[in-house]
CSV table of C-alpha atoms in Angstrom, one decimal:
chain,number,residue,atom,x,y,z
V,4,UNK,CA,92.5,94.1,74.0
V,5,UNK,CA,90.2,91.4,75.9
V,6,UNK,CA,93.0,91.5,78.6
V,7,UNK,CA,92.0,95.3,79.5
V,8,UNK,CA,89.4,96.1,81.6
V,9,UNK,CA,87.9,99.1,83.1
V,10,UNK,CA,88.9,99.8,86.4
V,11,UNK,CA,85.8,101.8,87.2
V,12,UNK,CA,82.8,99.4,85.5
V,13,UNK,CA,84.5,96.3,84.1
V,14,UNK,CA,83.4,96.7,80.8
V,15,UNK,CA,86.8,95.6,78.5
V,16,UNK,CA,88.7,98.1,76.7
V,17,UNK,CA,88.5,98.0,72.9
V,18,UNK,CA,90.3,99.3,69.9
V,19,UNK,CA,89.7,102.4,68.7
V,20,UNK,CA,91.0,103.8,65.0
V,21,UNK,CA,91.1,107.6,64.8
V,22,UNK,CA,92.1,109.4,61.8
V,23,UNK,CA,91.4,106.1,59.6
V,24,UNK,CA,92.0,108.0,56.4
V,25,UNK,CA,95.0,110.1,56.8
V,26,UNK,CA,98.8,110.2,57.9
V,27,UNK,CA,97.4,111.1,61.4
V,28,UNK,CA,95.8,107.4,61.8
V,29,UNK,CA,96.7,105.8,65.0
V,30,UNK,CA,94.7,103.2,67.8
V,31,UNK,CA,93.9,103.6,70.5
V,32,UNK,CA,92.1,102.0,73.1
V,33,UNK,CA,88.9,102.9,75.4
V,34,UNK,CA,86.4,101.8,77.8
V,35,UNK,CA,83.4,100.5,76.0
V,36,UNK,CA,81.2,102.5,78.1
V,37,UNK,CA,83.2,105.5,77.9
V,38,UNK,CA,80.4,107.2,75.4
V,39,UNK,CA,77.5,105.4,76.6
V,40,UNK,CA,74.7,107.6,77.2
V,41,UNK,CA,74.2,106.4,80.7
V,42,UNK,CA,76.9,105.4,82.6
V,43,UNK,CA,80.2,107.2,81.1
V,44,UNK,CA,83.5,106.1,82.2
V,45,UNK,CA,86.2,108.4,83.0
V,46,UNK,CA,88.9,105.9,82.1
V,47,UNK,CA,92.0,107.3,80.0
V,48,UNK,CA,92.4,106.2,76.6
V,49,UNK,CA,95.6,104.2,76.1
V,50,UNK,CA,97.9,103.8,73.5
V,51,UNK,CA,99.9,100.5,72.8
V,52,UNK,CA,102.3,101.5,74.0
V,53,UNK,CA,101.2,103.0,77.2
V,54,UNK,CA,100.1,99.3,77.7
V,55,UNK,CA,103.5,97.6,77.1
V,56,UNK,CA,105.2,100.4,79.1
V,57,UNK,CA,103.3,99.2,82.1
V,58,UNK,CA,103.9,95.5,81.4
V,59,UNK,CA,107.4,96.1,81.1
V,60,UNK,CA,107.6,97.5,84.2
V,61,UNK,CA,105.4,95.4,86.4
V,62,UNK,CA,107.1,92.1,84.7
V,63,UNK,CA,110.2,94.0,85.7
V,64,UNK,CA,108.7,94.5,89.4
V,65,UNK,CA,108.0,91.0,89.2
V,66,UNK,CA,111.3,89.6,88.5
V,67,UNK,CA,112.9,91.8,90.8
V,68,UNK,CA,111.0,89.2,93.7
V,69,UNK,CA,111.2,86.5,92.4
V,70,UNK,CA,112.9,84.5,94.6
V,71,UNK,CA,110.7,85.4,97.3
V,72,UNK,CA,107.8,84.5,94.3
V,73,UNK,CA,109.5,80.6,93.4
V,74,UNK,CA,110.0,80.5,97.3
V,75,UNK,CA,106.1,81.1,98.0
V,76,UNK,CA,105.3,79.2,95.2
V,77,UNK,CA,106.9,76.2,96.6
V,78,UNK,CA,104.9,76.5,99.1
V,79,UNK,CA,101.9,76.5,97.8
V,80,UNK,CA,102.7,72.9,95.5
V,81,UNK,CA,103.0,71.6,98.9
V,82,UNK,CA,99.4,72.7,99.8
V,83,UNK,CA,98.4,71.8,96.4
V,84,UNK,CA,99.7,68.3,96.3
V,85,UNK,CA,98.8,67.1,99.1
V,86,UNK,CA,95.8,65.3,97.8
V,87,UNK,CA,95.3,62.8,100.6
V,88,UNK,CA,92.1,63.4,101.8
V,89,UNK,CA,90.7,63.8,98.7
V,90,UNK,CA,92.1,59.8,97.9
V,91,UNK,CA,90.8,58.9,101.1
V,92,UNK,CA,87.1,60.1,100.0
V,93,UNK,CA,88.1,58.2,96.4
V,94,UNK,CA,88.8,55.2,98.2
V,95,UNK,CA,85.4,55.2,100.4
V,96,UNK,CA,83.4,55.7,97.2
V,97,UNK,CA,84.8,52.7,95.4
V,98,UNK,CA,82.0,50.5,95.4
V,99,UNK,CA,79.1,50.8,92.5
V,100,UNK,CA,76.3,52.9,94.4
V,101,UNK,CA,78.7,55.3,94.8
V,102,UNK,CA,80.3,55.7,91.4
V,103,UNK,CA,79.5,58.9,90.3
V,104,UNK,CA,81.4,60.1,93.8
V,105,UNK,CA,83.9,58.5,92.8
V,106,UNK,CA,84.6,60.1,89.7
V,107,UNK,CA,83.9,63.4,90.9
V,108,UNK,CA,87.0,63.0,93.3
V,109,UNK,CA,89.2,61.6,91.0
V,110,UNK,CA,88.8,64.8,88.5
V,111,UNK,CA,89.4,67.5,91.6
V,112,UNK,CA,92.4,64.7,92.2
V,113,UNK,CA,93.6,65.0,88.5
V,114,UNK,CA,92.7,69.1,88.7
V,115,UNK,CA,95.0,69.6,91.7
V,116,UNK,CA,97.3,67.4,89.9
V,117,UNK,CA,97.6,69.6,86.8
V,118,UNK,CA,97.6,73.3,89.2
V,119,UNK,CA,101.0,71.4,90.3
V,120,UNK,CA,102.4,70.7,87.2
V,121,UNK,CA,101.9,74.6,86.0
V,122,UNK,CA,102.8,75.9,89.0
V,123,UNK,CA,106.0,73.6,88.7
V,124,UNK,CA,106.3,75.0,85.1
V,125,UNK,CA,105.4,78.8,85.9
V,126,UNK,CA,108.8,78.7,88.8
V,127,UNK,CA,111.0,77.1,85.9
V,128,UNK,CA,110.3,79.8,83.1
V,129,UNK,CA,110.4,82.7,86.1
V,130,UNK,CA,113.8,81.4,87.4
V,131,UNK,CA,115.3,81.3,83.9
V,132,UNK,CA,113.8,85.0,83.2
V,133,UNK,CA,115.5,88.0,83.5
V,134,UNK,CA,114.7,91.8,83.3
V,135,UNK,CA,113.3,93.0,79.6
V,136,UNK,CA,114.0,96.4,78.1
V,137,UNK,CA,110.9,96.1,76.0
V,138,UNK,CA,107.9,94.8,75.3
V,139,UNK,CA,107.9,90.8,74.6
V,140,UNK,CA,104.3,89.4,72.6
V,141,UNK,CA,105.4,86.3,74.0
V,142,UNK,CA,105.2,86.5,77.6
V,143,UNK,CA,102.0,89.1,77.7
V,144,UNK,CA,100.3,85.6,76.2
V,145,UNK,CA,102.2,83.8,78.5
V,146,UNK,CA,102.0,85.5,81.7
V,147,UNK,CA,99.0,88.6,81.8
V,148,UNK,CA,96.0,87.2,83.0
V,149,UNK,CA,94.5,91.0,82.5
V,150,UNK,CA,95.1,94.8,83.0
V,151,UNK,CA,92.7,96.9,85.1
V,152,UNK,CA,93.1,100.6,84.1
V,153,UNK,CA,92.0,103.2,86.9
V,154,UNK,CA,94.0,106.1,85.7
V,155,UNK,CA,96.6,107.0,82.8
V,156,UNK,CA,99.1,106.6,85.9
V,157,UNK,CA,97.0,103.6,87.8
V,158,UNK,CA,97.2,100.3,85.2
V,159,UNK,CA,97.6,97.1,87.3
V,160,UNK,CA,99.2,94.3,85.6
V,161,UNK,CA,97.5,90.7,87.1
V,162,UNK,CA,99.7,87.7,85.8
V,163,UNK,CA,98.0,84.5,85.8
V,164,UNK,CA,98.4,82.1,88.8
């Protein structure tokens, strides 16, 4: 549910139980503003499975491109690893005076280094993926940074980068 936010004032969605005590029970979810006295949201209420529909089909979307995604994707490790000027500053800030420089460029050297390795990581488990008929736990951890619902028919699926 921390994954769903409100498309119209950013508050997260959160769980709601109706009918607790009867065969009707179900959850849904909601804005967290949506019944606030001031600023009410007019956000749809989803179901679960209104939220794995849409992640079915924008991971299907997804997939459908992804060569064009692995082939950008390349493109960007290139930009990414291509730490050179940052080495070049590491290597001017050797000396003692300026060793706190120093360390400062060799973390955004080791931080560019690790946005590689994911990206790298990322383009291996999208070029072994196919299309899904239904909704997988493991790659909405794995691959939905969040969900921005503007409508019942307008929820936008953001994988991470």
């Amino acid at each position: 549910a921390s994954k769903l936010i409100c498309g119209e004032c950013g508050s997260s969605y959160r769980p709601k139980v109706w009918h607790s005590t009867d065969k009707y029970r179900r959850t849904i979810y909601q804005c967290g503003h949506k019944y606030r006295s001031t600023c009410r949201c007019s956000t749809p209420n989803l179901t679960a499975e209104m939220i794995k529909a849409a992640f079915v089909r924008a991971f299907n979307e997804m997939i459908s491109n992804k060569n064009e995604i692995i082939s950008n994707l390349r493109k960007s490790i290139s930009i990414i690893s291509d730490t050179s000027e940052l080495e070049a500053q590491m290597s001017a800030a050797k000396d003692e005076a300026a060793r706190s420089k120093y360390e400062a460029f060799a973390a955004q050297v080791a931080e560019e280094h690790r946005k590689q390795r994911a990206v790298e990581t990322f383009i291996k488990n999208v070029r072994d993926l196919g299309v899904i008929t239904e909704f997988d736990e493991d790659l909405w951890g794995l691959l939905v940074d969040r969900v921005v619902v503007n409508g019942k028919d307008d929820i936008q699926v953001e994988f991470k980068k």
